């Protein structure tokens, strides 16, 4: 059997930094709190919890130093932490922070801001908290329903979630350019690591008989890789751990592709390859 492993599989820069910072601070303080899951990988998270990391749902619960995860948080969370004198260790991905800065900057210009992203994803929620006048649009179907209202705005500026599906975003961008009657500015902030991973997944999934995507159940970027794989390979699956492969018969499979999301550790990838 031939195995094609994506070169871009595994931890991205933002996740590596969040884990390294958390690890260093756990050695220093023994106990830390994290606002939401540090990353969307249960195996890594459980190991950190065993060392003293506690996941909290709200800044109101904070009793220790609090880690801000790579996905980032809302503007209100920062304000509440300052008001309650909670010490934050900010591990927000620098690329996400730049999107927050952009949203705040555009809001001061009185632009109407459209955030393209998943409405329930913490990154999108965080970005939208910096928007004074705008909305979140998740897909092209929703965009089509909103076009009449968008055409009433003086200027529409678009910002993307960093882990958007590139093809779906391009579809949205092209539709906007063809149908908008007002002034439009598009700020594509899809992370280059996300883009490279999606492009490589697209390429590999067209060459194989079976495609395996490794990543957490909650991982947005992993789900995007799975969506891309399904379009190209009828035998595409998404797994969190190698155990999910144990009942699959690979006897008639000649070529397998493997890709992993940004929160997937090397050991999980190695287990699957082995």
PDB file of N, CA, C and O in Angstrom, residues 21-84:
ATOM      1  N   UNK A  21       3.442  27.960  25.336  1.00  0.00           N
ATOM      2  CA  UNK A  21       3.219  28.951  26.396  1.00  0.00           C
ATOM      3  C   UNK A  21       2.506  28.321  27.594  1.00  0.00           C
ATOM      4  O   UNK A  21       2.859  28.590  28.751  1.00  0.00           O
ATOM      5  N   UNK A  22       1.520  27.494  27.321  1.00  0.00           N
ATOM      6  CA  UNK A  22       0.786  26.811  28.399  1.00  0.00           C
ATOM      7  C   UNK A  22       1.717  25.881  29.162  1.00  0.00           C
ATOM      8  O   UNK A  22       1.708  25.845  30.401  1.00  0.00           O
ATOM      9  N   UNK A  23       2.535  25.125  28.439  1.00  0.00           N
ATOM     10  CA  UNK A  23       3.485  24.193  29.045  1.00  0.00           C
ATOM     11  C   UNK A  23       4.460  24.930  29.968  1.00  0.00           C
ATOM     12  O   UNK A  23       4.688  24.527  31.116  1.00  0.00           O
ATOM     13  N   UNK A  24       5.006  26.046  29.478  1.00  0.00           N
ATOM     14  CA  UNK A  24       5.968  26.828  30.275  1.00  0.00           C
ATOM     15  C   UNK A  24       5.325  27.382  31.540  1.00  0.00           C
ATOM     16  O   UNK A  24       5.942  27.389  32.613  1.00  0.00           O
ATOM     17  N   UNK A  25       4.091  27.848  31.430  1.00  0.00           N
ATOM     18  CA  UNK A  25       3.417  28.436  32.585  1.00  0.00           C
ATOM     19  C   UNK A  25       2.918  27.394  33.576  1.00  0.00           C
ATOM     20  O   UNK A  25       2.842  27.659  34.777  1.00  0.00           O
ATOM     21  N   UNK A  26       2.617  26.191  33.093  1.00  0.00           N
ATOM     22  CA  UNK A  26       2.242  25.110  34.006  1.00  0.00           C
ATOM     23  C   UNK A  26       3.453  24.672  34.842  1.00  0.00           C
ATOM     24  O   UNK A  26       3.321  24.345  36.019  1.00  0.00           O
ATOM     25  N   UNK A  27       4.620  24.689  34.231  1.00  0.00           N
ATOM     26  CA  UNK A  27       5.855  24.368  34.969  1.00  0.00           C
ATOM     27  C   UNK A  27       6.116  25.413  36.047  1.00  0.00           C
ATOM     28  O   UNK A  27       6.619  25.102  37.131  1.00  0.00           O
ATOM     29  N   UNK A  28       5.756  26.645  35.747  1.00  0.00           N
ATOM     30  CA  UNK A  28       6.019  27.754  36.654  1.00  0.00           C
ATOM     31  C   UNK A  28       4.986  27.849  37.786  1.00  0.00           C
ATOM     32  O   UNK A  28       5.314  28.065  38.939  1.00  0.00           O
ATOM     33  N   UNK A  29       3.699  27.662  37.432  1.00  0.00           N
ATOM     34  CA  UNK A  29       2.630  27.914  38.403  1.00  0.00           C
ATOM     35  C   UNK A  29       1.860  26.673  38.853  1.00  0.00           C
ATOM     36  O   UNK A  29       1.083  26.740  39.804  1.00  0.00           O
ATOM     37  N   UNK A  30       2.041  25.555  38.171  1.00  0.00           N
ATOM     38  CA  UNK A  30       1.341  24.294  38.473  1.00  0.00           C
ATOM     39  C   UNK A  30      -0.160  24.319  38.154  1.00  0.00           C
ATOM     40  O   UNK A  30      -0.725  23.324  37.731  1.00  0.00           O
ATOM     41  N   UNK A  31      -0.795  25.456  38.379  1.00  0.00           N
ATOM     42  CA  UNK A  31      -2.226  25.571  38.082  1.00  0.00           C
ATOM     43  C   UNK A  31      -2.470  26.747  37.136  1.00  0.00           C
ATOM     44  O   UNK A  31      -1.911  27.821  37.313  1.00  0.00           O
ATOM     45  N   UNK A  32      -3.316  26.501  36.151  1.00  0.00           N
ATOM     46  CA  UNK A  32      -3.704  27.544  35.198  1.00  0.00           C
ATOM     47  C   UNK A  32      -5.146  27.303  34.794  1.00  0.00           C
ATOM     48  O   UNK A  32      -5.634  26.172  34.852  1.00  0.00           O
ATOM     49  N   UNK A  33      -5.805  28.354  34.371  1.00  0.00           N
ATOM     50  CA  UNK A  33      -7.141  28.205  33.805  1.00  0.00           C
ATOM     51  C   UNK A  33      -7.085  28.625  32.337  1.00  0.00           C
ATOM     52  O   UNK A  33      -6.254  29.440  31.940  1.00  0.00           O
ATOM     53  N   UNK A  34      -7.952  28.045  31.532  1.00  0.00           N
ATOM     54  CA  UNK A  34      -8.029  28.387  30.118  1.00  0.00           C
ATOM     55  C   UNK A  34      -9.478  28.694  29.785  1.00  0.00           C
ATOM     56  O   UNK A  34     -10.377  27.933  30.138  1.00  0.00           O
ATOM     57  N   UNK A  35      -9.689  29.800  29.123  1.00  0.00           N
ATOM     58  CA  UNK A  35     -11.040  30.213  28.757  1.00  0.00           C
ATOM     59  C   UNK A  35     -11.462  29.457  27.499  1.00  0.00           C
ATOM     60  O   UNK A  35     -11.088  29.801  26.390  1.00  0.00           O
ATOM     61  N   UNK A  36     -12.217  28.378  27.693  1.00  0.00           N
ATOM     62  CA  UNK A  36     -12.557  27.473  26.595  1.00  0.00           C
ATOM     63  C   UNK A  36     -11.424  26.489  26.357  1.00  0.00           C
ATOM     64  O   UNK A  36     -10.346  26.591  26.954  1.00  0.00           O
ATOM     65  N   UNK A  37     -11.649  25.512  25.492  1.00  0.00           N
ATOM     66  CA  UNK A  37     -10.611  24.516  25.186  1.00  0.00           C
ATOM     67  C   UNK A  37      -9.423  25.186  24.511  1.00  0.00           C
ATOM     68  O   UNK A  37      -9.600  25.932  23.533  1.00  0.00           O
ATOM     69  N   UNK A  38      -8.230  24.903  25.020  1.00  0.00           N
ATOM     70  CA  UNK A  38      -7.015  25.506  24.460  1.00  0.00           C
ATOM     71  C   UNK A  38      -6.888  25.212  22.970  1.00  0.00           C
ATOM     72  O   UNK A  38      -6.489  26.060  22.178  1.00  0.00           O
ATOM     73  N   UNK A  39      -7.212  23.990  22.582  1.00  0.00           N
ATOM     74  CA  UNK A  39      -7.190  23.573  21.182  1.00  0.00           C
ATOM     75  C   UNK A  39      -8.232  22.488  20.993  1.00  0.00           C
ATOM     76  O   UNK A  39      -8.691  21.880  21.966  1.00  0.00           O
ATOM     77  N   UNK A  40      -8.628  22.257  19.769  1.00  0.00           N
ATOM     78  CA  UNK A  40      -9.660  21.262  19.503  1.00  0.00           C
ATOM     79  C   UNK A  40      -9.040  19.888  19.271  1.00  0.00           C
ATOM     80  O   UNK A  40      -9.127  19.314  18.183  1.00  0.00           O
ATOM     81  N   UNK A  41      -8.393  19.373  20.324  1.00  0.00           N
ATOM     82  CA  UNK A  41      -7.849  18.022  20.308  1.00  0.00           C
ATOM     83  C   UNK A  41      -7.921  17.466  21.722  1.00  0.00           C
ATOM     84  O   UNK A  41      -7.213  17.938  22.623  1.00  0.00           O
ATOM     85  N   UNK A  42      -8.798  16.486  21.908  1.00  0.00           N
ATOM     86  CA  UNK A  42      -9.058  15.960  23.251  1.00  0.00           C
ATOM     87  C   UNK A  42      -7.841  15.282  23.872  1.00  0.00           C
ATOM     88  O   UNK A  42      -7.644  15.354  25.085  1.00  0.00           O
ATOM     89  N   UNK A  43      -7.023  14.621  23.051  1.00  0.00           N
ATOM     90  CA  UNK A  43      -5.880  13.893  23.591  1.00  0.00           C
ATOM     91  C   UNK A  43      -4.851  14.858  24.212  1.00  0.00           C
ATOM     92  O   UNK A  43      -4.381  14.651  25.332  1.00  0.00           O
ATOM     93  N   UNK A  44      -4.524  15.910  23.485  1.00  0.00           N
ATOM     94  CA  UNK A  44      -3.575  16.906  23.995  1.00  0.00           C
ATOM     95  C   UNK A  44      -4.168  17.629  25.199  1.00  0.00           C
ATOM     96  O   UNK A  44      -3.486  17.856  26.207  1.00  0.00           O
ATOM     97  N   UNK A  45      -5.439  17.960  25.107  1.00  0.00           N
ATOM     98  CA  UNK A  45      -6.107  18.699  26.179  1.00  0.00           C
ATOM     99  C   UNK A  45      -6.131  17.903  27.482  1.00  0.00           C
ATOM    100  O   UNK A  45      -5.892  18.464  28.564  1.00  0.00           O
ATOM    101  N   UNK A  46      -6.412  16.612  27.400  1.00  0.00           N
ATOM    102  CA  UNK A  46      -6.470  15.774  28.606  1.00  0.00           C
ATOM    103  C   UNK A  46      -5.104  15.695  29.292  1.00  0.00           C
ATOM    104  O   UNK A  46      -5.023  15.678  30.522  1.00  0.00           O
ATOM    105  N   UNK A  47      -4.037  15.659  28.513  1.00  0.00           N
ATOM    106  CA  UNK A  47      -2.686  15.629  29.097  1.00  0.00           C
ATOM    107  C   UNK A  47      -2.391  16.930  29.848  1.00  0.00           C
ATOM    108  O   UNK A  47      -1.796  16.915  30.925  1.00  0.00           O
ATOM    109  N   UNK A  48      -2.829  18.051  29.288  1.00  0.00           N
ATOM    110  CA  UNK A  48      -2.617  19.344  29.935  1.00  0.00           C
ATOM    111  C   UNK A  48      -3.468  19.477  31.201  1.00  0.00           C
ATOM    112  O   UNK A  48      -3.031  20.037  32.204  1.00  0.00           O
ATOM    113  N   UNK A  49      -4.678  18.950  31.149  1.00  0.00           N
ATOM    114  CA  UNK A  49      -5.558  18.974  32.323  1.00  0.00           C
ATOM    115  C   UNK A  49      -4.949  18.163  33.468  1.00  0.00           C
ATOM    116  O   UNK A  49      -5.022  18.544  34.634  1.00  0.00           O
ATOM    117  N   UNK A  50      -4.321  17.052  33.119  1.00  0.00           N
ATOM    118  CA  UNK A  50      -3.688  16.192  34.132  1.00  0.00           C
ATOM    119  C   UNK A  50      -2.527  16.904  34.811  1.00  0.00           C
ATOM    120  O   UNK A  50      -2.160  16.579  35.946  1.00  0.00           O
ATOM    121  N   UNK A  51      -1.971  17.899  34.151  1.00  0.00           N
ATOM    122  CA  UNK A  51      -0.836  18.663  34.696  1.00  0.00           C
ATOM    123  C   UNK A  51      -1.278  19.924  35.437  1.00  0.00           C
ATOM    124  O   UNK A  51      -0.445  20.645  35.969  1.00  0.00           O
ATOM    125  N   UNK A  52      -2.602  20.201  35.435  1.00  0.00           N
ATOM    126  CA  UNK A  52      -3.072  21.352  36.212  1.00  0.00           C
ATOM    127  C   UNK A  52      -3.837  22.409  35.444  1.00  0.00           C
ATOM    128  O   UNK A  52      -4.183  23.455  36.002  1.00  0.00           O
ATOM    129  N   UNK A  53      -4.127  22.161  34.162  1.00  0.00           N
ATOM    130  CA  UNK A  53      -4.906  23.115  33.377  1.00  0.00           C
ATOM    131  C   UNK A  53      -6.392  22.861  33.594  1.00  0.00           C
ATOM    132  O   UNK A  53      -6.869  21.740  33.448  1.00  0.00           O
ATOM    133  N   UNK A  54      -7.119  23.911  33.920  1.00  0.00           N
ATOM    134  CA  UNK A  54      -8.564  23.810  34.112  1.00  0.00           C
ATOM    135  C   UNK A  54      -9.267  24.671  33.065  1.00  0.00           C
ATOM    136  O   UNK A  54      -8.914  25.829  32.873  1.00  0.00           O
ATOM    137  N   UNK A  55     -10.247  24.095  32.400  1.00  0.00           N
ATOM    138  CA  UNK A  55     -11.001  24.830  31.383  1.00  0.00           C
ATOM    139  C   UNK A  55     -12.202  25.498  32.053  1.00  0.00           C
ATOM    140  O   UNK A  55     -12.970  24.855  32.765  1.00  0.00           O
ATOM    141  N   UNK A  56     -12.337  26.809  31.836  1.00  0.00           N
ATOM    142  CA  UNK A  56     -13.490  27.539  32.365  1.00  0.00           C
ATOM    143  C   UNK A  56     -14.292  28.110  31.185  1.00  0.00           C
ATOM    144  O   UNK A  56     -13.773  28.288  30.098  1.00  0.00           O
ATOM    145  N   UNK A  57     -15.565  28.364  31.423  1.00  0.00           N
ATOM    146  CA  UNK A  57     -16.448  28.828  30.358  1.00  0.00           C
ATOM    147  C   UNK A  57     -16.617  30.339  30.325  1.00  0.00           C
ATOM    148  O   UNK A  57     -17.029  30.900  29.312  1.00  0.00           O
ATOM    149  N   UNK A  58     -16.315  30.984  31.449  1.00  0.00           N
ATOM    150  CA  UNK A  58     -16.510  32.430  31.526  1.00  0.00           C
ATOM    151  C   UNK A  58     -15.405  33.061  32.367  1.00  0.00           C
ATOM    152  O   UNK A  58     -14.898  32.441  33.314  1.00  0.00           O
ATOM    153  N   UNK A  59     -15.049  34.302  32.040  1.00  0.00           N
ATOM    154  CA  UNK A  59     -14.019  35.023  32.798  1.00  0.00           C
ATOM    155  C   UNK A  59     -14.488  35.264  34.231  1.00  0.00           C
ATOM    156  O   UNK A  59     -13.676  35.446  35.139  1.00  0.00           O
ATOM    157  N   UNK A  60     -15.792  35.216  34.448  1.00  0.00           N
ATOM    158  CA  UNK A  60     -16.346  35.382  35.800  1.00  0.00           C
ATOM    159  C   UNK A  60     -15.924  34.250  36.729  1.00  0.00           C
ATOM    160  O   UNK A  60     -15.938  34.399  37.947  1.00  0.00           O
ATOM    161  N   UNK A  61     -15.553  33.093  36.157  1.00  0.00           N
ATOM    162  CA  UNK A  61     -15.163  31.936  36.960  1.00  0.00           C
ATOM    163  C   UNK A  61     -13.686  31.979  37.356  1.00  0.00           C
ATOM    164  O   UNK A  61     -13.231  31.155  38.147  1.00  0.00           O
ATOM    165  N   UNK A  62     -12.931  32.909  36.822  1.00  0.00           N
ATOM    166  CA  UNK A  62     -11.474  32.920  36.965  1.00  0.00           C
ATOM    167  C   UNK A  62     -11.022  33.056  38.419  1.00  0.00           C
ATOM    168  O   UNK A  62     -11.462  33.945  39.140  1.00  0.00           O
ATOM    169  N   UNK A  63     -10.128  32.155  38.812  1.00  0.00           N
ATOM    170  CA  UNK A  63      -9.507  32.208  40.142  1.00  0.00           C
ATOM    171  C   UNK A  63      -7.983  32.171  40.036  1.00  0.00           C
ATOM    172  O   UNK A  63      -7.282  32.508  40.972  1.00  0.00           O
ATOM    173  N   UNK A  64      -7.480  31.719  38.895  1.00  0.00           N
ATOM    174  CA  UNK A  64      -6.041  31.627  38.659  1.00  0.00           C
ATOM    175  C   UNK A  64      -5.687  32.534  37.466  1.00  0.00           C
ATOM    176  O   UNK A  64      -6.532  33.259  36.949  1.00  0.00           O
ATOM    177  N   UNK A  65      -4.430  32.449  37.060  1.00  0.00           N
ATOM    178  CA  UNK A  65      -4.036  33.108  35.805  1.00  0.00           C
ATOM    179  C   UNK A  65      -4.773  32.416  34.659  1.00  0.00           C
ATOM    180  O   UNK A  65      -4.920  31.195  34.656  1.00  0.00           O
ATOM    181  N   UNK A  66      -5.214  33.195  33.679  1.00  0.00           N
ATOM    182  CA  UNK A  66      -6.060  32.647  32.620  1.00  0.00           C
ATOM    183  C   UNK A  66      -5.381  32.707  31.254  1.00  0.00           C
ATOM    184  O   UNK A  66      -4.926  33.767  30.821  1.00  0.00           O
ATOM    185  N   UNK A  67      -5.336  31.559  30.593  1.00  0.00           N
ATOM    186  CA  UNK A  67      -4.821  31.454  29.231  1.00  0.00           C
ATOM    187  C   UNK A  67      -5.926  31.837  28.254  1.00  0.00           C
ATOM    188  O   UNK A  67      -7.052  31.359  28.350  1.00  0.00           O
ATOM    189  N   UNK A  68      -5.597  32.709  27.321  1.00  0.00           N
ATOM    190  CA  UNK A  68      -6.493  32.991  26.192  1.00  0.00           C
ATOM    191  C   UNK A  68      -6.010  32.132  25.043  1.00  0.00           C
ATOM    192  O   UNK A  68      -4.870  32.243  24.598  1.00  0.00           O
ATOM    193  N   UNK A  69      -6.845  31.269  24.548  1.00  0.00           N
ATOM    194  CA  UNK A  69      -6.458  30.299  23.526  1.00  0.00           C
ATOM    195  C   UNK A  69      -6.228  30.951  22.166  1.00  0.00           C
ATOM    196  O   UNK A  69      -6.554  32.117  21.952  1.00  0.00           O
ATOM    197  N   UNK A  70      -5.712  30.144  21.229  1.00  0.00           N
ATOM    198  CA  UNK A  70      -5.325  30.651  19.907  1.00  0.00           C
ATOM    199  C   UNK A  70      -6.483  31.248  19.123  1.00  0.00           C
ATOM    200  O   UNK A  70      -6.294  32.151  18.312  1.00  0.00           O
ATOM    201  N   UNK A  71      -7.709  30.758  19.371  1.00  0.00           N
ATOM    202  CA  UNK A  71      -8.871  31.264  18.629  1.00  0.00           C
ATOM    203  C   UNK A  71      -9.216  32.705  18.995  1.00  0.00           C
ATOM    204  O   UNK A  71      -9.924  33.385  18.248  1.00  0.00           O
ATOM    205  N   UNK A  72      -8.743  33.166  20.175  1.00  0.00           N
ATOM    206  CA  UNK A  72      -9.047  34.522  20.616  1.00  0.00           C
ATOM    207  C   UNK A  72     -10.371  34.609  21.366  1.00  0.00           C
ATOM    208  O   UNK A  72     -11.130  33.638  21.447  1.00  0.00           O
ATOM    209  N   UNK A  73     -10.637  35.787  21.921  1.00  0.00           N
ATOM    210  CA  UNK A  73     -11.858  36.021  22.694  1.00  0.00           C
ATOM    211  C   UNK A  73     -12.489  37.348  22.270  1.00  0.00           C
ATOM    212  O   UNK A  73     -11.945  38.069  21.438  1.00  0.00           O
ATOM    213  N   UNK A  74     -13.605  37.677  22.890  1.00  0.00           N
ATOM    214  CA  UNK A  74     -14.314  38.903  22.546  1.00  0.00           C
ATOM    215  C   UNK A  74     -13.686  40.123  23.219  1.00  0.00           C
ATOM    216  O   UNK A  74     -12.978  40.011  24.221  1.00  0.00           O
ATOM    217  N   UNK A  75     -13.992  41.274  22.684  1.00  0.00           N
ATOM    218  CA  UNK A  75     -13.553  42.543  23.253  1.00  0.00           C
ATOM    219  C   UNK A  75     -14.063  42.679  24.685  1.00  0.00           C
ATOM    220  O   UNK A  75     -13.347  43.150  25.586  1.00  0.00           O
ATOM    221  N   UNK A  76     -15.298  42.241  24.911  1.00  0.00           N
ATOM    222  CA  UNK A  76     -15.908  42.324  26.244  1.00  0.00           C
ATOM    223  C   UNK A  76     -15.157  41.478  27.270  1.00  0.00           C
ATOM    224  O   UNK A  76     -15.091  41.836  28.448  1.00  0.00           O
ATOM    225  N   UNK A  77     -14.592  40.365  26.819  1.00  0.00           N
ATOM    226  CA  UNK A  77     -13.834  39.495  27.734  1.00  0.00           C
ATOM    227  C   UNK A  77     -12.599  40.210  28.257  1.00  0.00           C
ATOM    228  O   UNK A  77     -12.278  40.150  29.449  1.00  0.00           O
ATOM    229  N   UNK A  78     -11.885  40.907  27.369  1.00  0.00           N
ATOM    230  CA  UNK A  78     -10.712  41.680  27.791  1.00  0.00           C
ATOM    231  C   UNK A  78     -11.124  42.760  28.801  1.00  0.00           C
ATOM    232  O   UNK A  78     -10.441  42.971  29.812  1.00  0.00           O
ATOM    233  N   UNK A  79     -12.219  43.418  28.513  1.00  0.00           N
ATOM    234  CA  UNK A  79     -12.701  44.493  29.403  1.00  0.00           C
ATOM    235  C   UNK A  79     -13.103  43.942  30.766  1.00  0.00           C
ATOM    236  O   UNK A  79     -12.800  44.544  31.802  1.00  0.00           O
ATOM    237  N   UNK A  80     -13.758  42.801  30.779  1.00  0.00           N
ATOM    238  CA  UNK A  80     -14.181  42.180  32.037  1.00  0.00           C
ATOM    239  C   UNK A  80     -12.978  41.711  32.857  1.00  0.00           C
ATOM    240  O   UNK A  80     -12.944  41.859  34.078  1.00  0.00           O
ATOM    241  N   UNK A  81     -11.975  41.150  32.183  1.00  0.00           N
ATOM    242  CA  UNK A  81     -10.767  40.690  32.876  1.00  0.00           C
ATOM    243  C   UNK A  81     -10.051  41.857  33.546  1.00  0.00           C
ATOM    244  O   UNK A  81      -9.589  41.756  34.690  1.00  0.00           O
ATOM    245  N   UNK A  82      -9.980  42.979  32.835  1.00  0.00           N
ATOM    246  CA  UNK A  82      -9.336  44.172  33.393  1.00  0.00           C
ATOM    247  C   UNK A  82     -10.113  44.691  34.600  1.00  0.00           C
ATOM    248  O   UNK A  82      -9.524  45.064  35.623  1.00  0.00           O
ATOM    249  N   UNK A  83     -11.416  44.689  34.498  1.00  0.00           N
ATOM    250  CA  UNK A  83     -12.268  45.168  35.591  1.00  0.00           C
ATOM    251  C   UNK A  83     -12.124  44.288  36.836  1.00  0.00           C
ATOM    252  O   UNK A  83     -12.131  44.786  37.955  1.00  0.00           O
ATOM    253  N   UNK A  84     -11.945  42.980  36.636  1.00  0.00           N
ATOM    254  CA  UNK A  84     -11.845  42.039  37.758  1.00  0.00           C
ATOM    255  C   UNK A  84     -10.397  41.768  38.152  1.00  0.00           C
ATOM    256  O   UNK A  84     -10.126  40.925  38.993  1.00  0.00           O
TER     257      UNK A  84
END
